[in-house]
Amino acid sequence: MAADSALLLSLVEEYVSGLQDSKAKDTATGLRDGQFTILQLVEALGLSLTSSQPHTRARGVQLLSEVLHECYEGLTEREVEVLLAFYENRLKDHYVITPPVLQGLRALTKCTVLPPGSAVSMLRSLFQDVHVQSLMLTERACVYNMLINLMESREAELKGLGADFVFGFVQSMDGERDPRNLLLAFQIANNIIQRGYDLGKFTEELFEVTSCYFPIDFSPPPNDPHGITREELIQTLRNVLTGTPKFAEFLLPLIIEKLDSDVQSAKLDSLQTLAASVSQYEHKDLAEFLEGLWASLRREVFQTSSEKIESAGLAALTAITSCLSRSVLNSDSEDSLCTFLDLIFKDCKHHLCEPDLKLVWPSAKLLQAACSASNRASHIVTAAVMPSLLEQYNSRTQCSHRRTLLEVVQRFIQSVKSSQSAEKEESVFVAFRPSLCSMVFSALAESNASLQITATSLLTSLAQQAGLLTDSDIELAVDHLTRLLLTEDDDRVSLAVVECAGALAALHPQAFITKLIPRIKKEMFFDPVDQDNNKAASEQQSHHAMRKRCLSALAAVSCQASVVQESTPVLLEVLSSAHTGSVGFSVEEVVLACSSLQRIAEQVKDTEETGRCFHELIIPRLLSLSLQAALQGEGSPGHCSPLLQQSVLSAMVPVISTSCARLQPPLAEQTASKAVALFLNGDVSALPNNSFPSHIQLLKKQPGDSWSQSQLVCLLMGCVCSLPRGVEVPQIEQLLSELEEMSCTCSHPLSYTSAAKCFAGLVNKRPQGDDLNSHIQRTMKRVCSELDSLTSSTRSQAFTLMIWVAKALLLRYHPLSTPMTDKLFSLLDDPDLGPMAADSFSLLMSDSADVLNRSCHADVRIMYRQRFFSENSAKLVQGFNAAPQEKKPNYLKALSNIVNNLPKQVQISELPALLSLLLEALSCPDQGVQLSTLSCLEPVLADPPPALIQQLEALINRLLALNSSPAMSVRIASLRCIHAVSHFPEHEILPFRARVLRALARPLDDKKRLVRKEAVQARGEWFLVGSPGGR
Amino acid sequence: MSGGTHLENANPVIFQRTGERLQTATEEDEDIHDPIDDREIFDILPSINDPEHPLSLEDLNVVEQIRVKVNDAASIVGIEFTPTIPHCSMATLIGLSIKVKLLRSLPDRFKIDVHITPGTHASEEAVNKQLADKERVAAALENSSLLEVVNQCLTTRSI
């Protein structure tokens, strides 16, 4: 024990006189290990604590405080009491002692055994003896932390202090300037408000002392280590100011005043604070400020200078209106909601009568913001506004006026939609239903396109109001839409009509089944060629356009199963009559019918009913029709079926693959096995209209290399490559080997490419294992031997198979993909296949539309592109450096194909390493390389990495040189890049300004208008660089 | 634009914008020479901002396509602009902005003539004279505060 006390004395001595700060830690450790007690420490400190030198006393107290900071948990209640008495007493001592005393007190506030009453006495002496704002930053933080600690643990005692606590706090934070401490102080203020401390007569003082920081104007210094953001300060202060209705009488005038400010951020903050505050208020808090608030809000929206402020203003107006709507009315008080809305009507309503003036829209937006606040508000607003809008529509004759009115009405209807709850209430617009309907229908009957378009979207909004339109209204609407579909030539109108029909059909399918579909069918199958051969070409043209509109409308309306049952037979009939030639459908129309089917498969709900429709009716029918066409052959005399066309088959593939991927996996499995049976064994039993010969061999080499049957393999691909991953494909080994054979030997491009894709799609989903590995190695060997014999006639077939298999393996991170991509790199030097190999990198890196993508349930690992890039970019650079001059473009093209498909973040991080190569690519004479490099540079230029800025000279020189390229697409792309460079940091690009402006004068007189347009924009931006008022 | 300032014309008439120019097949053909036409000149102007409102000159009908005349062969451009009100004090500034925009956007072979639509402004002659005077336009652009306002009008805003 004697040794311990000697040790303790030496520690104290070294700390106090020796000024060795580390000794505090040692003392604390000793105390915690039980070598000595806190009492012994105080005794040992005796001399230093009673020294006549304030600095020695301060040092002594500091040691004690630091030890307490480490060991406050171990103290007993009695010890705490004594220590507190000591510390409270020390607050009256010399000022240099105050900081360590505060630290000690803060440590004690964390004690769980704080004796009752001590919190109060601590705060009393603190508020009495210490002037917080004359302390240093860390001591002030110490005081705030004490308060926060005590508020957490001794809430009841602090509340016992009554308003004195609030007063003490107000005094301590009054004048605080450091953002770190402000965050703490705002937190305390927020606690005071939220936890129901008694504000007493100090409400205004508390408001003043916090609101003087509003609106927050703080920008953190660069490289700020504390990480305090403006947003954080704004949010904590806003919580304080909006926390209680007691502040309303002070806050609202302050907000009105700050809204007058010229500073945009102050306005925005004020508006957002206003919106946040009124959610707590009652109408009587607001009553006397309503006029002032309205005047400010109106001004902000009427003379708005930014969209942000406008929408914040509208949100604040909505918040105020909904606050007023919540108020409970007394019999003697006036209805403040009505009073407020009357204010709005007085200033806004008359502007609605001037649909060609600027203020019509701000007024409408204000009224709509009020209207969306509550059910009661929307009733009052619509009752006041709608009659005059409807009357205006009828009295105005100019189309532009009428269109504006329609748009205003539509916004009103939408604003009500967002406010209505799930309650079964009558729509606000029930009273106006007849006049709204007649307005919409009369607008639909007009000949003005923009009026018709607006009317369709208004019709959609009306239909979405639950229970507003009656059945007869819907029927009338469908009649109008049908008429427009059949007669209206304007593309924009028909697009809007189709969209509207889709929205309406989702809600009211019956009217479309009984009216629209039969009518459309009748019109589509009416064949103008048969009727009269002398008809003018223009009439044929319009008939074709009408069919196109009808086909896309059929797809749009089919989102409910009941509609699908009616619409898909029509589309199938289009295909079969095109095939037989009974009605003359063009190839384009047939393609469109297929894509409509695909759209339906994509959007329809996955139910048993729709699944059956697609798997048991549509797919067998498609297979059967295309097989019939194929058997007739390309050589058949007379009518040649459009179903032989490559474009039609390619359009059928997504119908099949979408339904196999999306609809009813068990049914899809059946479809797949039927398809495999058909292609491998010639089993036609599953197809309708069965009059096929019995020995069809679709995957075998056809006599005379006929392609009409072999190309059907793309349909097989659509079917088996898009199945969900759990679904088994039957006879897969045989299927794979026949596909491989076909893709290596067939000479028809669609056939061998589809076979290769189908092979790849199956390989991608096969389970890992030796089976798969040996199969791939076999294939690889065959492909390589084909590729290595330079005279072989099927090199490009082998190449196609290799690239697709490489992609399939790359996507699933299969180790065997590496030898394939290495082979691909080596082919960049090949005299024949070099350019093809360079292009194939884009196939490898981009998503393919019909196979090997996520919607086909392919095995696609995340970030496979990045992985490929990081594994191979070095090889590419190496190959480039080693390649002979005439082969270099292949490498550059491969590089830009890869980089183009990388996500932007990766591009930016990888760019420094590749920049010199890309700049090289810009001066490469091949236009394709130039173009793809420019298109890969342009997005990077929007957010330039530092490496690019270092090479600015080289970059600008090369870009300007491309301005005189013979290809206009290169000129346009290079001008866009120069435009993007104008947004670089000003000090970097200013030296180039004169040179760029001179160089851009030439393309201003380019012979192509599109080039001139880009040049005008780029030059305009460059003029603003470094110029006053520019950027 | 702030609360205190009073706008000369707070509620002007808004006009519909002309749609995007439709691209024709000849424009995409490398070999055909597209002459500079009225519409092309007009398309340079709509993005100019009004000094008072967050609106473009096209929204306010200050510039219209029918008041743009160009002769590509003779290298002459003539433009008439219409102030929103006859006493608009911004007329000179608007005219100057149009002139500067064209000087920056057209090949320098063109002679550019900007003036007020006859009969639409109180001090039409004075403004026209100022805009036609090369020396005065050049001198105005030397004045950095004036250049600042002009540049603000020519900055493409994202609204």
CSV table of C-alpha atoms in Angstrom, one decimal, chain A residues 360-523:
chain,number,residue,atom,x,y,z
A,360,VAL,CA,-53.2,32.1,-66.0
A,361,TRP,CA,-50.8,29.3,-65.1
A,362,PRO,CA,-49.5,30.6,-61.8
A,363,SER,CA,-53.1,31.4,-60.7
A,364,ALA,CA,-54.2,27.9,-61.7
A,365,LYS,CA,-51.4,26.3,-59.9
A,366,LEU,CA,-52.1,28.3,-56.7
A,367,LEU,CA,-55.8,27.3,-56.9
A,368,GLN,CA,-54.9,23.7,-57.5
A,369,ALA,CA,-52.5,23.6,-54.6
A,370,ALA,CA,-55.3,24.8,-52.4
A,371,CYS,CA,-57.7,22.4,-54.0
A,372,SER,CA,-55.5,19.4,-53.3
A,373,ALA,CA,-55.2,20.2,-49.6
A,374,SER,CA,-58.4,18.6,-48.3
A,375,ASN,CA,-61.8,17.3,-49.4
A,376,ARG,CA,-63.6,20.3,-48.1
A,377,ALA,CA,-61.1,22.7,-49.8
A,378,SER,CA,-61.5,20.8,-53.1
A,379,HIS,CA,-65.3,21.2,-52.9
A,380,ILE,CA,-65.1,24.9,-52.2
A,381,VAL,CA,-62.5,25.5,-54.9
A,382,THR,CA,-64.1,23.5,-57.6
A,383,ALA,CA,-67.5,25.0,-56.9
A,384,ALA,CA,-66.0,28.4,-57.3
A,385,VAL,CA,-63.8,27.8,-60.3
A,386,MET,CA,-65.3,25.1,-62.5
A,387,PRO,CA,-68.5,26.9,-63.7
A,388,SER,CA,-66.5,29.8,-65.0
A,389,LEU,CA,-63.9,27.6,-66.7
A,390,LEU,CA,-66.7,25.6,-68.4
A,391,GLU,CA,-68.5,28.7,-69.5
A,392,GLN,CA,-65.2,30.2,-70.8
A,393,TYR,CA,-64.6,27.1,-72.8
A,394,ASN,CA,-67.9,27.5,-74.5
A,395,SER,CA,-67.6,31.2,-75.2
A,396,ARG,CA,-64.0,31.2,-76.4
A,397,THR,CA,-63.4,30.4,-80.0
A,398,GLN,CA,-59.6,30.4,-80.4
A,399,CYS,CA,-58.1,26.9,-80.2
A,400,SER,CA,-55.1,27.9,-78.1
A,401,HIS,CA,-57.4,29.5,-75.5
A,402,ARG,CA,-59.6,26.4,-75.4
A,403,ARG,CA,-56.6,24.2,-75.1
A,404,THR,CA,-55.2,26.2,-72.1
A,405,LEU,CA,-58.7,25.9,-70.5
A,406,LEU,CA,-58.8,22.2,-71.0
A,407,GLU,CA,-55.3,21.8,-69.5
A,408,VAL,CA,-56.3,23.9,-66.5
A,409,VAL,CA,-59.4,21.8,-65.9
A,410,GLN,CA,-57.3,18.6,-66.2
A,411,ARG,CA,-54.9,19.8,-63.6
A,412,PHE,CA,-57.8,20.5,-61.3
A,413,ILE,CA,-59.1,17.0,-61.7
A,414,GLN,CA,-55.7,15.6,-61.1
A,415,SER,CA,-55.1,17.7,-58.0
A,416,VAL,CA,-58.3,16.3,-56.5
A,417,LYS,CA,-57.3,12.8,-57.4
A,418,SER,CA,-54.2,13.0,-55.2
A,419,SER,CA,-56.2,14.3,-52.2
A,420,GLN,CA,-59.0,11.8,-52.1
A,421,SER,CA,-58.7,9.0,-49.6
A,422,ALA,CA,-60.0,5.5,-50.0
A,423,GLU,CA,-63.3,6.4,-48.5
A,424,LYS,CA,-66.3,5.7,-50.7
A,425,GLU,CA,-67.2,9.3,-51.3
A,426,GLU,CA,-68.8,10.8,-54.3
A,427,SER,CA,-66.4,12.4,-56.6
A,428,VAL,CA,-66.1,16.2,-56.1
A,429,PHE,CA,-66.9,16.6,-59.8
A,430,VAL,CA,-70.3,14.8,-59.9
A,431,ALA,CA,-72.2,18.0,-60.2
A,432,PHE,CA,-70.1,19.0,-63.3
A,433,ARG,CA,-70.1,15.6,-64.9
A,434,PRO,CA,-72.5,16.4,-67.8
A,435,SER,CA,-70.8,19.6,-68.7
A,436,LEU,CA,-67.3,18.2,-68.4
A,437,CYS,CA,-68.3,15.3,-70.6
A,438,SER,CA,-69.7,17.5,-73.2
A,439,MET,CA,-66.6,19.7,-73.1
A,440,VAL,CA,-64.3,16.7,-73.7
A,441,PHE,CA,-66.4,15.3,-76.4
A,442,SER,CA,-66.7,18.5,-78.3
A,443,ALA,CA,-62.9,19.0,-78.0
A,444,LEU,CA,-62.4,15.5,-79.4
A,445,ALA,CA,-64.7,16.4,-82.3
A,446,GLU,CA,-62.6,19.4,-83.2
A,447,SER,CA,-60.1,19.3,-86.0
A,448,ASN,CA,-57.3,20.9,-84.1
A,449,ALA,CA,-54.6,18.4,-83.1
A,450,SER,CA,-53.4,19.9,-79.9
A,451,LEU,CA,-56.9,20.3,-78.7
A,452,GLN,CA,-57.6,16.7,-79.4
A,453,ILE,CA,-54.5,15.6,-77.6
A,454,THR,CA,-55.3,17.6,-74.5
A,455,ALA,CA,-58.9,16.3,-74.6
A,456,THR,CA,-57.6,12.7,-74.5
A,457,SER,CA,-55.6,13.3,-71.4
A,458,LEU,CA,-58.5,15.1,-69.8
A,459,LEU,CA,-60.7,12.1,-70.6
A,460,THR,CA,-58.1,9.8,-69.0
A,461,SER,CA,-58.1,11.9,-65.8
A,462,LEU,CA,-61.9,11.9,-65.7
A,463,ALA,CA,-62.1,8.1,-66.1
A,464,GLN,CA,-59.6,7.7,-63.3
A,465,GLN,CA,-62.0,9.6,-60.9
A,466,ALA,CA,-63.7,6.7,-59.2
A,467,GLY,CA,-67.3,6.4,-60.0
A,468,LEU,CA,-67.6,9.7,-61.9
A,469,LEU,CA,-68.3,8.6,-65.5
A,470,THR,CA,-71.4,6.5,-66.3
A,471,ASP,CA,-71.5,3.6,-68.6
A,472,SER,CA,-73.1,5.6,-71.3
A,473,ASP,CA,-70.3,8.2,-71.0
A,474,ILE,CA,-67.7,5.5,-71.4
A,475,GLU,CA,-69.5,4.1,-74.5
A,476,LEU,CA,-69.6,7.6,-76.0
A,477,ALA,CA,-65.9,8.0,-75.2
A,478,VAL,CA,-65.1,4.7,-76.9
A,479,ASP,CA,-67.0,5.8,-80.0
A,480,HIS,CA,-65.0,9.0,-80.2
A,481,LEU,CA,-61.7,7.1,-79.7
A,482,THR,CA,-62.6,4.6,-82.3
A,483,ARG,CA,-63.5,7.3,-84.8
A,484,LEU,CA,-60.2,9.1,-84.1
A,485,LEU,CA,-58.3,5.9,-84.5
A,486,LEU,CA,-59.8,5.2,-87.9
A,487,THR,CA,-59.7,8.6,-89.3
A,488,GLU,CA,-57.1,10.8,-87.7
A,489,ASP,CA,-53.8,10.9,-89.6
A,490,ASP,CA,-51.7,13.0,-87.2
A,491,ASP,CA,-49.2,10.8,-85.4
A,492,ARG,CA,-49.2,12.8,-82.2
A,493,VAL,CA,-53.0,12.6,-82.0
A,494,SER,CA,-53.1,8.8,-82.7
A,495,LEU,CA,-50.4,8.3,-80.1
A,496,ALA,CA,-52.4,10.1,-77.5
A,497,VAL,CA,-55.6,8.3,-78.5
A,498,VAL,CA,-53.9,4.9,-78.2
A,499,GLU,CA,-52.6,5.9,-74.8
A,500,CYS,CA,-56.0,7.1,-73.6
A,501,ALA,CA,-57.7,3.9,-74.9
A,502,GLY,CA,-55.2,1.8,-73.0
A,503,ALA,CA,-55.9,3.7,-69.8
A,504,LEU,CA,-59.6,3.5,-70.2
A,505,ALA,CA,-59.6,-0.2,-71.2
A,506,ALA,CA,-57.8,-1.0,-67.9
A,507,LEU,CA,-60.8,0.5,-66.0
A,508,HIS,CA,-63.7,-0.3,-68.3
A,509,PRO,CA,-62.9,-3.3,-70.4
A,510,GLN,CA,-66.5,-4.2,-71.4
A,511,ALA,CA,-67.1,-1.2,-73.7
A,512,PHE,CA,-63.9,-1.9,-75.6
A,513,ILE,CA,-64.8,-5.6,-76.1
A,514,THR,CA,-68.2,-4.8,-77.4
A,515,LYS,CA,-67.5,-1.7,-79.4
A,516,LEU,CA,-63.9,-0.9,-80.2
A,517,ILE,CA,-62.5,-4.3,-81.1
A,518,PRO,CA,-65.2,-5.5,-83.5
A,519,ARG,CA,-65.2,-2.2,-85.3
A,520,ILE,CA,-61.4,-2.1,-85.6
A,521,LYS,CA,-61.4,-5.7,-86.9
A,522,LYS,CA,-64.0,-4.9,-89.6
A,523,GLU,CA,-62.0,-1.8,-90.8
